[in-house]
Structures are given as C-alpha cells and as structure tokens.
XYZ file of C-alpha atoms in Angstrom:
187
model
C 60.738 21.449 -55.405
C 61.776 25.093 -55.766
C 62.388 27.191 -58.846
C 62.733 30.819 -59.888
C 59.604 32.520 -58.566
C 56.785 32.942 -61.058
C 55.094 36.129 -59.984
C 52.132 36.992 -62.176
C 49.434 34.985 -63.879
C 49.479 32.001 -61.539
C 47.342 30.798 -58.664
C 48.853 29.716 -55.367
C 47.833 27.928 -52.223
C 49.623 29.628 -49.356
C 50.775 28.949 -45.823
C 51.428 32.137 -43.824
C 52.716 31.248 -40.333
C 52.667 33.860 -37.590
C 55.973 34.987 -36.113
C 54.817 34.946 -32.502
C 53.402 31.427 -32.053
C 52.420 28.246 -33.887
C 49.479 29.962 -35.579
C 48.957 29.963 -39.327
C 46.756 31.219 -42.173
C 46.081 28.793 -45.017
C 44.383 29.951 -48.200
C 44.715 30.554 -51.925
C 45.335 33.651 -53.998
C 46.411 34.900 -57.386
C 48.331 37.714 -55.651
C 49.985 36.402 -52.471
C 51.749 39.742 -51.841
C 48.438 41.587 -52.000
C 46.808 38.925 -49.834
C 49.400 38.905 -47.061
C 49.519 42.699 -46.944
C 45.707 42.854 -46.663
C 45.774 40.701 -43.544
C 47.920 42.938 -41.335
C 49.382 46.459 -41.590
C 52.815 45.229 -40.515
C 52.559 41.860 -42.255
C 56.333 41.620 -42.652
C 56.657 41.538 -38.839
C 53.416 39.711 -38.023
C 54.123 36.700 -40.243
C 57.210 34.471 -40.172
C 58.269 34.955 -43.774
C 61.154 32.472 -43.449
C 58.819 29.554 -42.694
C 55.914 30.175 -45.063
C 55.263 28.658 -48.488
C 53.442 29.160 -51.722
C 52.363 26.127 -53.722
C 51.934 26.960 -57.396
C 48.684 25.744 -58.906
C 47.492 25.329 -62.487
C 44.146 27.064 -61.964
C 41.949 28.712 -59.361
C 40.146 25.392 -58.828
C 43.486 23.612 -58.327
C 44.611 26.268 -55.820
C 41.344 25.927 -53.903
C 41.704 22.138 -53.881
C 45.274 22.443 -52.600
C 44.113 24.783 -49.836
C 41.443 22.283 -48.799
C 43.978 19.453 -48.939
C 46.291 21.381 -46.615
C 43.563 22.605 -44.267
C 41.184 19.628 -44.287
C 43.132 17.275 -41.995
C 43.615 20.085 -39.459
C 40.007 20.371 -38.238
C 41.079 19.938 -34.609
C 43.580 22.781 -35.045
C 41.098 25.351 -36.356
C 41.214 28.622 -34.523
C 39.719 32.104 -34.824
C 41.704 34.777 -36.634
C 43.987 36.826 -34.371
C 42.363 40.046 -33.188
C 44.979 42.191 -34.932
C 44.169 40.770 -38.370
C 42.190 43.248 -40.435
C 38.594 42.031 -40.455
C 37.927 43.411 -43.939
C 40.557 40.985 -45.297
C 38.176 38.067 -44.721
C 39.358 34.474 -44.456
C 38.587 34.278 -40.757
C 37.862 30.524 -40.914
C 41.221 29.612 -42.462
C 43.402 29.870 -39.349
C 44.977 26.951 -37.490
C 46.967 26.708 -34.278
C 49.546 24.091 -33.310
C 49.729 22.625 -36.816
C 53.222 23.509 -38.023
C 54.537 19.923 -38.053
C 51.677 18.444 -40.094
C 51.805 21.436 -42.453
C 55.535 20.989 -43.074
C 54.882 17.340 -43.942
C 51.882 18.197 -46.143
C 53.785 20.837 -48.121
C 56.737 18.446 -48.536
C 54.261 15.860 -49.841
C 52.968 18.319 -52.428
C 56.535 18.991 -53.572
C 57.140 15.239 -53.881
C 54.039 15.009 -56.082
C 55.555 17.573 -58.450
C 54.014 20.830 -57.298
C 56.287 23.849 -57.335
C 56.733 24.971 -53.741
C 58.172 28.442 -53.269
C 59.634 29.561 -49.947
C 57.574 32.614 -49.016
C 60.236 35.248 -48.337
C 62.191 34.924 -51.624
C 58.929 34.936 -53.595
C 57.709 38.089 -51.816
C 61.119 39.715 -52.389
C 60.903 38.982 -56.129
C 57.305 40.248 -56.303
C 58.192 43.483 -54.525
C 61.169 44.066 -56.816
C 58.979 43.485 -59.854
C 56.507 46.109 -58.596
C 59.077 48.618 -57.307
C 58.657 50.915 -60.307
C 55.140 51.686 -59.038
C 56.533 53.209 -55.836
C 57.401 56.583 -57.344
C 53.905 57.642 -58.420
C 52.129 55.911 -55.535
C 54.345 57.421 -52.831
C 54.125 60.886 -54.424
C 50.317 60.634 -54.320
C 50.408 59.604 -50.664
C 52.822 62.366 -49.680
C 52.606 65.308 -52.118
C 55.690 67.507 -52.322
C 53.723 70.670 -51.501
C 52.789 70.773 -47.816
C 49.455 72.441 -48.638
C 48.405 69.400 -50.700
C 49.202 66.839 -48.021
C 46.509 64.853 -46.325
C 45.612 65.756 -42.773
C 45.207 62.069 -41.958
C 48.034 60.354 -40.118
C 46.845 56.936 -41.330
C 47.896 57.772 -44.897
C 51.450 58.529 -43.809
C 51.399 55.409 -41.614
C 50.385 53.291 -44.629
C 53.208 54.833 -46.668
C 55.717 54.138 -43.893
C 54.448 50.552 -43.578
C 54.859 49.975 -47.329
C 58.399 51.357 -47.331
C 59.290 49.449 -44.149
C 58.058 46.268 -45.864
C 60.587 46.801 -48.640
C 63.389 47.242 -46.124
C 62.254 44.167 -44.172
C 62.696 42.141 -47.359
C 66.149 43.579 -48.032
C 65.067 46.111 -50.663
C 66.085 49.744 -50.297
C 63.029 51.636 -51.623
C 64.818 55.005 -51.932
C 65.948 54.599 -55.576
C 62.261 54.339 -56.575
C 61.048 57.319 -54.521
C 60.741 61.030 -55.284
C 63.419 63.002 -53.423
C 60.947 64.544 -50.968
C 59.511 61.113 -50.028
C 62.995 59.618 -49.646
C 63.906 62.548 -47.376
C 60.734 62.065 -45.325
C 61.425 58.335 -45.018
C 64.962 58.986 -43.817
C-alpha cells in the first residue's frame, strides 16, 4: 500500500538494497534520509533507490519489531557490512546478501497487513524537497564567499559536492536554494 510520503514524526523500518549486487541493509530509523546518507558518502549511487522501501511504523518499538520481522528469517543470508560503508554509521550486523526475493515477499506481506509501504526513491525525493530551504545557509557555511574564509580541507568541499550531487541524482536542481557563489562553484 502506498500513499503520499509522510516525512517527519514517524518511525520506519527500511530496506536499502545496494546497486552493485544482491546485498542489502535492513534497519529502522526516524530519519531515513539521515540514515542512508550516514552509511555512504555517495549513498545515491551506492544504494539502488528504485528497489528500496520504507515501512511506516506507529512507534519506535513497532519499527524495531518490523526490522526484526524482516531480518529474522534471513539468518543464513547475514553478511558483513561492505568495506566502503562508513564504520561510524554503525549497523554492521544488519546486512544480508542474496535475500532480495524473500525481502520483496516480506515487504509485500507487510503491505497486505495494512502497513504503509513507501518506495524509497520518491520518499527520499520528498524529504529532500522539504529540507531544501536549509541548503542556502548550510552551503554558505561550507563554502564561504570570501576566499580567505574558506576551509583548507578538501573533504569539506567534497561533502558539499556530494550533498548537491544527491539532489541532482533525485531529480532536484539545488541551484535555486544556493547562494550565487556556491551555485557558480557547483556549475
């Protein structure tokens, strides 16, 4: 069952499949956009956003139970986290390999039981649009207009580029929400 994405104030169980093989992260979060972006710098390329889901839950406990319901039957599919996943993101025991077919069936079963199942990409698109007004101040802090105030660290500019590339990957032109100097830098 799908509906207009509910962005804030809800808990979700999530299924984030990788784009490069039948490898998947299963978990729960109140902020799936924050969660997926914490896992990998280029999350919008690393994960297959067209084949992931969010299952809306009534509470944190419900979301945790849904995660366990999705992950529990897949004990034989458990796998270590990919090496490129940021270790500080945690969740290293919540990865499975070769489980896409049973996960599709399990998520469909949750929808049949009345849970709201959101396709991942449209939900992320809606969440990014809702937060787009934050881009102006955040991007200006990352890349100050005055050269003398800019950070000497390339990783800060890389993080800014990744964030703006994520918007474009989801079909959102970030330029209307950027200061002119950041839009010019982005190209």
